[in-house]
Short mmCIF file of C-alpha atoms and ligand atoms in Angstrom, two decimals:
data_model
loop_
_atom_site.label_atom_id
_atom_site.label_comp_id
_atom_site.label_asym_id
_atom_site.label_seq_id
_atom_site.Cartn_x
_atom_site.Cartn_y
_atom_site.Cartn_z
CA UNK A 218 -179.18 80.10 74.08
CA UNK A 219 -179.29 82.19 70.49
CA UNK A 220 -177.19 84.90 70.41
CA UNK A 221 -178.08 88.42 68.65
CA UNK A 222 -175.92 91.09 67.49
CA UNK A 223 -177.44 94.51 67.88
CA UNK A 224 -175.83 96.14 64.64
CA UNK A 225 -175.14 99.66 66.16
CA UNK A 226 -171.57 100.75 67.43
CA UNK A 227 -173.70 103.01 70.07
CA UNK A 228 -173.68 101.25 73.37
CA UNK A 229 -176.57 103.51 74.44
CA UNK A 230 -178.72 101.67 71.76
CA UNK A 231 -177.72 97.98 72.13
CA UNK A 232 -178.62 98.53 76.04
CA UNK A 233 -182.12 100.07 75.13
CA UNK A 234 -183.16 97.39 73.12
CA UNK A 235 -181.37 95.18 75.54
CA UNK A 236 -184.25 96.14 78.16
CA UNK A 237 -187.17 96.78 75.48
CA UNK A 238 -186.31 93.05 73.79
CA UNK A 239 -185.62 90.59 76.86
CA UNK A 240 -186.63 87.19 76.01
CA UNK A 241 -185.64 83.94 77.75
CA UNK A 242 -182.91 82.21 75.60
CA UNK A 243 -181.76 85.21 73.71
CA UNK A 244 -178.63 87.10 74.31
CA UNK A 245 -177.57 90.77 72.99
CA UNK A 246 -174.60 91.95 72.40
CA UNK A 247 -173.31 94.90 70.30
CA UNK A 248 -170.45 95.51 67.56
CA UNK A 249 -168.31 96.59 69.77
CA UNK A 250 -168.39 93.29 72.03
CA UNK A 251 -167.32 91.24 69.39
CA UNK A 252 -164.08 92.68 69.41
CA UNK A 253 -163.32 93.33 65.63
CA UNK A 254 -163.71 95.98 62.98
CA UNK A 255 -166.35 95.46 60.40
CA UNK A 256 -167.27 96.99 56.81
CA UNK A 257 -170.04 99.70 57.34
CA UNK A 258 -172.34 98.80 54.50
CA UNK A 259 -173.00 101.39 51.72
CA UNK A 260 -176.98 102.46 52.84
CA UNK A 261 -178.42 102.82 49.52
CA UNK A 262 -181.96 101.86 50.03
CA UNK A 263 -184.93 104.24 49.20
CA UNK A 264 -186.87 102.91 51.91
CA UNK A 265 -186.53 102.52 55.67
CA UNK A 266 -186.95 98.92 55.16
CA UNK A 267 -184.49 98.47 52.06
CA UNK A 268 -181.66 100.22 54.45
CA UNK A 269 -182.50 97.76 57.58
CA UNK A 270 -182.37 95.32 55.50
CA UNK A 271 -178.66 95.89 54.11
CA UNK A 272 -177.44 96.50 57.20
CA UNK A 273 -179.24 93.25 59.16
CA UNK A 274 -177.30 90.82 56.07
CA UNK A 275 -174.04 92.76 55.92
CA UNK A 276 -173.78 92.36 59.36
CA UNK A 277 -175.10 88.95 59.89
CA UNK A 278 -172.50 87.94 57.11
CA UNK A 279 -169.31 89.17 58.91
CA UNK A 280 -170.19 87.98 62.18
CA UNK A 281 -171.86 84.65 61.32
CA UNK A 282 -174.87 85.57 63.96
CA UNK A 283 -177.98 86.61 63.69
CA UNK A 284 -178.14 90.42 63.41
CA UNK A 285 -180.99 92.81 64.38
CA UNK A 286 -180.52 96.82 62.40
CA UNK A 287 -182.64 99.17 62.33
CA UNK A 288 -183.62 102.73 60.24
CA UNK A 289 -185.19 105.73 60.99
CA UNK A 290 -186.25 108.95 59.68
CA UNK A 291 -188.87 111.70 59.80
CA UNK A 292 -191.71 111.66 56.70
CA UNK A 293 -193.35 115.04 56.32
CA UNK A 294 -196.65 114.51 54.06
CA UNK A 295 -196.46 118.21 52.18
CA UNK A 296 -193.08 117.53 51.07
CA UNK A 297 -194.26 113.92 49.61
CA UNK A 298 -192.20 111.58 52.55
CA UNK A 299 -188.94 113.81 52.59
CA UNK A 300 -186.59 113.83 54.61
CA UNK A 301 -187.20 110.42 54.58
CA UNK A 302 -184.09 107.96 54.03
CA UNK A 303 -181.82 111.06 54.01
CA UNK A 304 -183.06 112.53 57.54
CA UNK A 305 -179.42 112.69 59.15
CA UNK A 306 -178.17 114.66 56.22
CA UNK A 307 -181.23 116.43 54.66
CA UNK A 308 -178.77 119.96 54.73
CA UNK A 309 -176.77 118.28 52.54
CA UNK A 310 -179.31 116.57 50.01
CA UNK A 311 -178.22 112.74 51.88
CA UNK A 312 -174.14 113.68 51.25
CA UNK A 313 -171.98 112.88 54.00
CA UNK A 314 -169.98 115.80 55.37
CA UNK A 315 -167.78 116.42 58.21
CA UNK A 316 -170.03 118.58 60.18
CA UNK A 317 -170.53 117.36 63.80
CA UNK A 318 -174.16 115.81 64.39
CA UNK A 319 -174.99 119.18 66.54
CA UNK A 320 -174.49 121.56 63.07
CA UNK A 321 -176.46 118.39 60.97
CA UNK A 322 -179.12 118.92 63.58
CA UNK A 323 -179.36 122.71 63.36
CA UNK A 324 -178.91 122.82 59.56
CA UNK A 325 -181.54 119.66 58.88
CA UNK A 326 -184.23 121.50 61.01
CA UNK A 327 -183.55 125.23 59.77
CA UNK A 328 -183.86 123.52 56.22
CA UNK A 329 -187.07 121.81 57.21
CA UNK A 330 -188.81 124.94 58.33
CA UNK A 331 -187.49 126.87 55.27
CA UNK A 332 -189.30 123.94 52.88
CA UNK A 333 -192.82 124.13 54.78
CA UNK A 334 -192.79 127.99 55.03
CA UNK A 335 -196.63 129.68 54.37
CA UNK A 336 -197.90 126.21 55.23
CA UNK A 337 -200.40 126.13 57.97
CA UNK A 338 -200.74 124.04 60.37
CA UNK A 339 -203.21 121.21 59.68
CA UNK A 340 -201.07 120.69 56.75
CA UNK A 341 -197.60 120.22 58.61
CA UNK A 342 -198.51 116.80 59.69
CA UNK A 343 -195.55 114.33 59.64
CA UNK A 344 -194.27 111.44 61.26
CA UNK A 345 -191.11 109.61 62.65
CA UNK A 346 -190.99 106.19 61.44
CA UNK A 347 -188.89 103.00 62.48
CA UNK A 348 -187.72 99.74 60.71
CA UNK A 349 -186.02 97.07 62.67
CA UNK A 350 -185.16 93.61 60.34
CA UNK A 351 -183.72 90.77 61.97
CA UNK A 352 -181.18 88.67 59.90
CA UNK A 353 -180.32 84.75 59.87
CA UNK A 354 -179.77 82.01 57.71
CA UNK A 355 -183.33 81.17 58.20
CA UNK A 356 -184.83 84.24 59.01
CA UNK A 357 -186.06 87.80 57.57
CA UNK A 358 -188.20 89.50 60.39
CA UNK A 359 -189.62 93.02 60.17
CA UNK A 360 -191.02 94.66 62.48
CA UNK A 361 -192.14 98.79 61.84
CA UNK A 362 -193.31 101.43 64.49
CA UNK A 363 -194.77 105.43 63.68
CA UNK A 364 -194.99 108.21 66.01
CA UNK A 365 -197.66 110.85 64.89
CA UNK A 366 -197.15 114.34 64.46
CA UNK A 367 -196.93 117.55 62.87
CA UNK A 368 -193.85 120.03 62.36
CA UNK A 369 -194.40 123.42 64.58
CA UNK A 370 -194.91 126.86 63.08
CA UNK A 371 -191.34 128.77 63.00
CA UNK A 372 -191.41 131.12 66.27
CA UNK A 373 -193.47 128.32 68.13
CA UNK A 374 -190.37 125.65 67.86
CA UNK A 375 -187.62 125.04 68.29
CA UNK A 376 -188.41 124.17 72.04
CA UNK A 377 -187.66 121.26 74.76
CA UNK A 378 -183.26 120.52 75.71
CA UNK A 379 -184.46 116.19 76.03
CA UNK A 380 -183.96 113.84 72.30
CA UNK A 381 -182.03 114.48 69.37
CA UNK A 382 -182.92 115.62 65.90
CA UNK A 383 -185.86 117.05 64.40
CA UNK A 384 -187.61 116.61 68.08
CA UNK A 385 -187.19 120.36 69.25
CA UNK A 386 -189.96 121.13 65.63
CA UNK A 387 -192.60 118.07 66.13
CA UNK A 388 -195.42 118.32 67.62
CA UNK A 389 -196.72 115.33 69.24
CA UNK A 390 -200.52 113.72 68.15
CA UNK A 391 -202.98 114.21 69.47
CA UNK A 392 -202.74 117.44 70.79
CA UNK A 393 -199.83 119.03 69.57
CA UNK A 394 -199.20 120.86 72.73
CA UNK A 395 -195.74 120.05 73.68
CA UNK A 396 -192.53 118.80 71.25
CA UNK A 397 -191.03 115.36 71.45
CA UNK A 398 -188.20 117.43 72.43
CA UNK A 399 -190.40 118.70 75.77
CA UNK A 400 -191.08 114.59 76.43
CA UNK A 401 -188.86 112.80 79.51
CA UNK A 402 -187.44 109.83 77.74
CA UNK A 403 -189.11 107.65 79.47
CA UNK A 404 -192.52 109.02 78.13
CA UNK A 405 -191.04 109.41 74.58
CA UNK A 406 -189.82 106.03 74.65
CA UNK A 407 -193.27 104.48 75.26
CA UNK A 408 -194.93 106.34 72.48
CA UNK A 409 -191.88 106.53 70.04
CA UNK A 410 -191.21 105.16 66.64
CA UNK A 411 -188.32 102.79 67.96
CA UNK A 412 -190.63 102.08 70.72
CA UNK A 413 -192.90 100.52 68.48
CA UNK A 414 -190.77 98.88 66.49
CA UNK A 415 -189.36 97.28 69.74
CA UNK A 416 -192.99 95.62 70.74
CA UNK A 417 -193.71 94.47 67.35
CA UNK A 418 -190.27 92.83 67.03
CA UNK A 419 -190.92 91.22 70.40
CA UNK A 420 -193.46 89.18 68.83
CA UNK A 421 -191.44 88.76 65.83
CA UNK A 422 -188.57 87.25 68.38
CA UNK A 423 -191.04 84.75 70.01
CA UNK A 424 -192.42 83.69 66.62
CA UNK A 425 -188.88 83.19 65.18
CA UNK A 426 -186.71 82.42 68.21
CA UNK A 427 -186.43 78.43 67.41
CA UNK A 428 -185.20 78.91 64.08
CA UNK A 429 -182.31 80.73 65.47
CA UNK A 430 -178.73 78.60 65.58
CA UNK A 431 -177.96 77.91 68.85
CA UNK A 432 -174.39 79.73 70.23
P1 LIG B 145 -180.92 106.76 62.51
O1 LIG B 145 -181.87 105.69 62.12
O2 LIG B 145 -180.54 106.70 63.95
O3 LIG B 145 -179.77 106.88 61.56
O4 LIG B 145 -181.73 108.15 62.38
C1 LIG B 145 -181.88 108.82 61.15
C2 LIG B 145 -182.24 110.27 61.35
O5 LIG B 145 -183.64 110.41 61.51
C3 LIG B 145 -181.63 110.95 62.58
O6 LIG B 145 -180.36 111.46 62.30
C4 LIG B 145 -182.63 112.07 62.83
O7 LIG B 145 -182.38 113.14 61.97
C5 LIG B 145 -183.95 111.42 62.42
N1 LIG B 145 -184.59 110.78 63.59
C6 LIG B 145 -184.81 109.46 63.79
N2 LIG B 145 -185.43 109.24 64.96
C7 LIG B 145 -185.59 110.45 65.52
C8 LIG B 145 -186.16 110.86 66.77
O8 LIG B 145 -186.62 110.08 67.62
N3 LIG B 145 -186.13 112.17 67.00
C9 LIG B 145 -185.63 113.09 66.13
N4 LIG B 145 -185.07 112.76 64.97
C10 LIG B 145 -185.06 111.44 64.65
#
Protein backbone atom coordinates (compact mmCIF):
# COMPACT_ATOMS: atom_id res chain seq x y z
CA UNK A 1 0.00 0.00 0.00
CA UNK A 2 1.52 3.79 -0.80
CA UNK A 3 0.00 6.29 0.99
CA UNK A 4 -0.84 9.95 -0.47
CA UNK A 5 -1.48 13.08 1.23
CA UNK A 6 -3.98 15.26 -0.55
CA UNK A 7 -2.37 18.76 0.43
CA UNK A 8 -5.71 20.69 0.98
CA UNK A 9 -7.20 21.36 4.57
CA UNK A 10 -10.78 21.17 2.62
CA UNK A 11 -12.27 17.80 3.26
CA UNK A 12 -14.65 18.45 0.34
CA UNK A 13 -11.52 18.28 -1.97
CA UNK A 14 -9.47 15.35 -0.57
CA UNK A 15 -12.92 13.27 -0.98
CA UNK A 16 -13.33 14.45 -4.70
CA UNK A 17 -10.14 13.41 -5.74
CA UNK A 18 -10.60 10.51 -3.43
CA UNK A 19 -13.37 9.21 -6.00
CA UNK A 20 -11.82 10.86 -9.31
CA UNK A 21 -8.13 9.11 -8.33
CA UNK A 22 -8.98 5.45 -6.99
CA UNK A 23 -6.26 3.15 -7.76
CA UNK A 24 -5.57 -0.27 -6.23
CA UNK A 25 -2.68 0.12 -3.67
CA UNK A 26 -3.00 3.79 -3.09
CA UNK A 27 -4.49 5.41 -0.11
CA UNK A 28 -5.67 9.24 0.39
CA UNK A 29 -5.80 11.00 3.13
CA UNK A 30 -5.92 14.77 3.82
CA UNK A 31 -4.01 17.37 6.20
CA UNK A 32 -6.31 17.22 8.51
CA UNK A 33 -6.04 13.27 9.06
CA UNK A 34 -2.65 13.44 9.96
CA UNK A 35 -3.40 15.08 13.01
CA UNK A 36 -0.80 18.00 13.17
CA UNK A 37 -0.39 21.61 12.17
CA UNK A 38 1.83 22.33 9.26
CA UNK A 39 3.65 25.55 7.71
CA UNK A 40 1.42 26.89 4.79
CA UNK A 41 4.10 27.54 2.22
CA UNK A 42 4.64 31.13 0.93
CA UNK A 43 2.91 30.64 -2.94
CA UNK A 44 5.22 32.70 -4.85
CA UNK A 45 5.24 31.07 -8.18
CA UNK A 46 4.28 32.94 -11.45
CA UNK A 47 2.88 29.96 -12.87
CA UNK A 48 0.19 27.43 -11.97
CA UNK A 49 2.79 24.87 -12.11
CA UNK A 50 5.62 26.79 -10.06
CA UNK A 51 2.81 27.16 -7.11
CA UNK A 52 1.84 23.21 -7.27
CA UNK A 53 4.98 22.60 -7.19
CA UNK A 54 5.90 24.48 -3.78
CA UNK A 55 3.16 23.28 -2.21
CA UNK A 56 3.55 19.28 -3.39
CA UNK A 57 7.57 19.57 -1.67
CA UNK A 58 6.64 21.69 1.33
CA UNK A 59 4.20 19.34 2.10
CA UNK A 60 5.84 16.15 1.21
CA UNK A 61 8.76 17.47 3.48
CA UNK A 62 6.75 17.85 6.76
CA UNK A 63 4.89 14.80 6.46
CA UNK A 64 7.54 12.46 5.02
CA UNK A 65 4.75 11.09 2.32
CA UNK A 66 4.17 11.57 -0.88
CA UNK A 67 2.02 14.67 -1.45
CA UNK A 68 -0.35 15.49 -4.36
CA UNK A 69 -1.26 19.89 -4.56
CA UNK A 70 -2.77 21.41 -6.89
CA UNK A 71 -3.38 25.29 -8.49
CA UNK A 72 -5.90 26.93 -10.23
CA UNK A 73 -6.92 30.06 -11.77
CA UNK A 74 -8.84 31.70 -14.60
CA UNK A 75 -6.53 33.09 -17.83
CA UNK A 76 -8.40 35.68 -19.83
CA UNK A 77 -6.46 36.11 -23.34
CA UNK A 78 -7.27 40.16 -23.77
CA UNK A 79 -5.81 40.85 -20.53
CA UNK A 80 -2.49 38.73 -21.53
CA UNK A 81 -3.24 35.46 -18.87
CA UNK A 82 -4.50 37.70 -15.88
CA UNK A 83 -5.98 36.88 -13.28
CA UNK A 84 -3.87 34.14 -13.56
CA UNK A 85 -1.77 33.05 -10.33
CA UNK A 86 -3.57 35.84 -8.39
CA UNK A 87 -7.30 34.65 -9.27
CA UNK A 88 -8.49 34.39 -5.48
CA UNK A 89 -7.35 37.91 -4.84
CA UNK A 90 -7.38 39.74 -8.24
CA UNK A 91 -9.50 42.84 -6.15
CA UNK A 92 -6.64 43.18 -4.32
CA UNK A 93 -3.73 42.97 -7.01
CA UNK A 94 -2.76 39.03 -5.30
CA UNK A 95 -2.65 40.81 -1.46
CA UNK A 96 -4.21 38.87 1.12
CA UNK A 97 -6.99 40.63 3.00
CA UNK A 98 -9.49 39.76 5.50
CA UNK A 99 -12.48 39.88 3.34
CA UNK A 100 -14.60 36.66 3.47
CA UNK A 101 -14.28 34.51 0.13
CA UNK A 102 -18.08 35.70 -0.73
CA UNK A 103 -16.81 39.73 -0.95
CA UNK A 104 -13.31 38.22 -2.86
CA UNK A 105 -15.80 36.61 -5.18
CA UNK A 106 -17.99 39.66 -5.82
CA UNK A 107 -15.06 42.12 -5.91
CA UNK A 108 -12.70 39.65 -8.28
CA UNK A 109 -15.64 39.36 -10.82
CA UNK A 110 -16.94 43.12 -10.68
CA UNK A 111 -13.11 43.89 -11.31
CA UNK A 112 -12.98 41.44 -14.18
CA UNK A 113 -15.88 42.92 -16.04
CA UNK A 114 -14.62 46.49 -15.35
CA UNK A 115 -11.01 45.36 -17.17
CA UNK A 116 -12.79 43.79 -20.40
CA UNK A 117 -15.38 46.65 -20.72
CA UNK A 118 -16.09 47.74 -24.76
CA UNK A 119 -14.68 44.32 -25.55
CA UNK A 120 -16.90 42.18 -27.63
CA UNK A 121 -17.50 39.05 -27.43
CA UNK A 122 -15.33 36.86 -29.68
CA UNK A 123 -12.60 38.58 -27.93
CA UNK A 124 -13.61 37.65 -24.20
CA UNK A 125 -12.38 34.18 -24.61
CA UNK A 126 -10.66 32.77 -21.46
CA UNK A 127 -10.09 29.74 -19.70
CA UNK A 128 -9.89 27.98 -16.21
CA UNK A 129 -6.82 26.07 -15.93
CA UNK A 130 -5.56 23.30 -13.40
CA UNK A 131 -2.09 22.01 -12.18
CA UNK A 132 -1.90 19.03 -9.97
CA UNK A 133 2.11 17.88 -9.11
CA UNK A 134 2.67 14.92 -7.18
CA UNK A 135 5.71 14.95 -4.76
CA UNK A 136 8.20 12.04 -3.54
CA UNK A 137 11.62 11.31 -3.02
CA UNK A 138 11.58 9.78 -6.38
CA UNK A 139 8.98 11.44 -8.04
CA UNK A 140 7.84 14.88 -9.81
CA UNK A 141 4.47 14.16 -11.70
CA UNK A 142 2.40 16.80 -13.47
CA UNK A 143 -0.50 16.46 -14.69
CA UNK A 144 -2.61 19.88 -16.28
CA UNK A 145 -6.37 20.14 -17.33
CA UNK A 146 -8.29 23.51 -19.27
CA UNK A 147 -11.84 24.23 -19.44
CA UNK A 148 -12.73 26.53 -22.48
CA UNK A 149 -14.53 29.60 -22.38
CA UNK A 150 -15.26 33.10 -22.70
CA UNK A 151 -16.24 35.83 -19.97
CA UNK A 152 -20.11 37.04 -20.55
CA UNK A 153 -21.09 40.55 -21.58
CA UNK A 154 -22.04 42.66 -18.27
CA UNK A 155 -26.06 42.50 -18.12
CA UNK A 156 -25.88 38.86 -19.61
CA UNK A 157 -23.87 37.45 -16.33
CA UNK A 158 -23.69 37.16 -13.50
CA UNK A 159 -26.13 34.08 -13.68
CA UNK A 160 -26.43 30.29 -12.28
CA UNK A 161 -26.50 29.85 -7.74
CA UNK A 162 -24.13 26.09 -8.46
CA UNK A 163 -19.73 26.60 -8.25
CA UNK A 164 -17.74 29.18 -6.81
CA UNK A 165 -15.76 32.02 -8.28
CA UNK A 166 -15.62 33.57 -11.52
CA UNK A 167 -18.31 30.72 -12.70
CA UNK A 168 -21.52 33.00 -12.49
CA UNK A 169 -19.30 35.35 -15.80
CA UNK A 170 -17.93 32.23 -18.03
CA UNK A 171 -19.39 31.06 -20.62
CA UNK A 172 -18.86 27.54 -21.39
CA UNK A 173 -17.21 26.33 -25.13
CA UNK A 174 -18.66 25.52 -27.42
CA UNK A 175 -21.68 27.28 -27.32
CA UNK A 176 -21.56 29.72 -24.77
CA UNK A 177 -25.15 29.34 -23.90
CA UNK A 178 -25.22 28.69 -20.28
CA UNK A 179 -22.39 29.70 -17.33
CA UNK A 180 -20.34 27.15 -15.48
CA UNK A 181 -22.26 28.62 -12.76
CA UNK A 182 -25.77 27.24 -14.60
CA UNK A 183 -23.77 23.52 -14.77
CA UNK A 184 -24.97 20.62 -11.98
CA UNK A 185 -21.67 19.61 -10.54
CA UNK A 186 -21.76 16.60 -11.73
CA UNK A 187 -21.73 17.92 -15.41
CA UNK A 188 -19.12 20.61 -14.48
CA UNK A 189 -17.02 18.14 -12.94
CA UNK A 190 -16.70 16.01 -16.10
CA UNK A 191 -15.75 18.87 -18.31
CA UNK A 192 -13.81 20.98 -15.65
CA UNK A 193 -10.26 22.09 -15.33
CA UNK A 194 -9.69 19.91 -12.07
CA UNK A 195 -11.53 17.31 -13.90
CA UNK A 196 -8.92 17.08 -16.29
CA UNK A 197 -6.24 17.36 -14.30
CA UNK A 198 -7.73 14.37 -12.30
CA UNK A 199 -7.66 11.88 -15.58
CA UNK A 200 -4.33 12.92 -16.65
CA UNK A 201 -2.89 12.39 -13.14
CA UNK A 202 -4.57 8.99 -13.16
CA UNK A 203 -2.19 7.94 -15.69
CA UNK A 204 0.51 9.76 -14.06
CA UNK A 205 -0.41 7.50 -10.73
CA UNK A 206 -0.27 4.17 -12.70
CA UNK A 207 2.98 5.17 -14.43
CA UNK A 208 4.60 6.23 -11.09
CA UNK A 209 2.80 4.15 -8.46
CA UNK A 210 5.91 1.57 -7.90
CA UNK A 211 8.29 4.16 -7.19
CA UNK A 212 6.20 5.20 -4.33
CA UNK A 213 7.62 4.05 -0.58
CA UNK A 214 5.51 1.66 0.69
CA UNK A 215 3.47 2.82 4.23
P1 LIG B 1 -7.52 27.50 -5.91
O1 LIG B 1 -6.60 26.75 -6.80
O2 LIG B 1 -8.60 26.64 -5.33
O3 LIG B 1 -6.80 28.36 -4.92
O4 LIG B 1 -8.32 28.53 -6.86
C1 LIG B 1 -7.78 29.77 -7.25
C2 LIG B 1 -8.85 30.73 -7.71
O5 LIG B 1 -9.13 30.51 -9.09
C3 LIG B 1 -10.21 30.60 -7.01
O6 LIG B 1 -10.25 31.38 -5.85
C4 LIG B 1 -11.15 31.16 -8.07
O7 LIG B 1 -11.13 32.56 -8.05
C5 LIG B 1 -10.49 30.70 -9.36
N1 LIG B 1 -11.04 29.38 -9.77
C6 LIG B 1 -10.39 28.20 -9.83
N2 LIG B 1 -11.19 27.22 -10.26
C7 LIG B 1 -12.39 27.79 -10.46
C8 LIG B 1 -13.66 27.26 -10.89
O8 LIG B 1 -13.85 26.07 -11.15
N3 LIG B 1 -14.65 28.15 -10.95
C9 LIG B 1 -14.51 29.48 -10.67
N4 LIG B 1 -13.37 30.02 -10.25
C10 LIG B 1 -12.30 29.17 -10.16
Amino acid sequence: MHRIVIATGNPHKVEELREMLALPGLEFVGLADLGRPFEEPAETGTTFEANATIKALAYARQTGLPCLADDSGLEVDALGGAPGVISSHYCTDGRETGMSRAERDAANNARLLRELEGIPPARRTARFVCLMVLAAPDVLATARGAFDGRIGLPGTVPRGTHGFGYDPLFLVAPEFAETSAELPPTRKNAMSHRGGAAVAMLAELHRVRDRLPPS
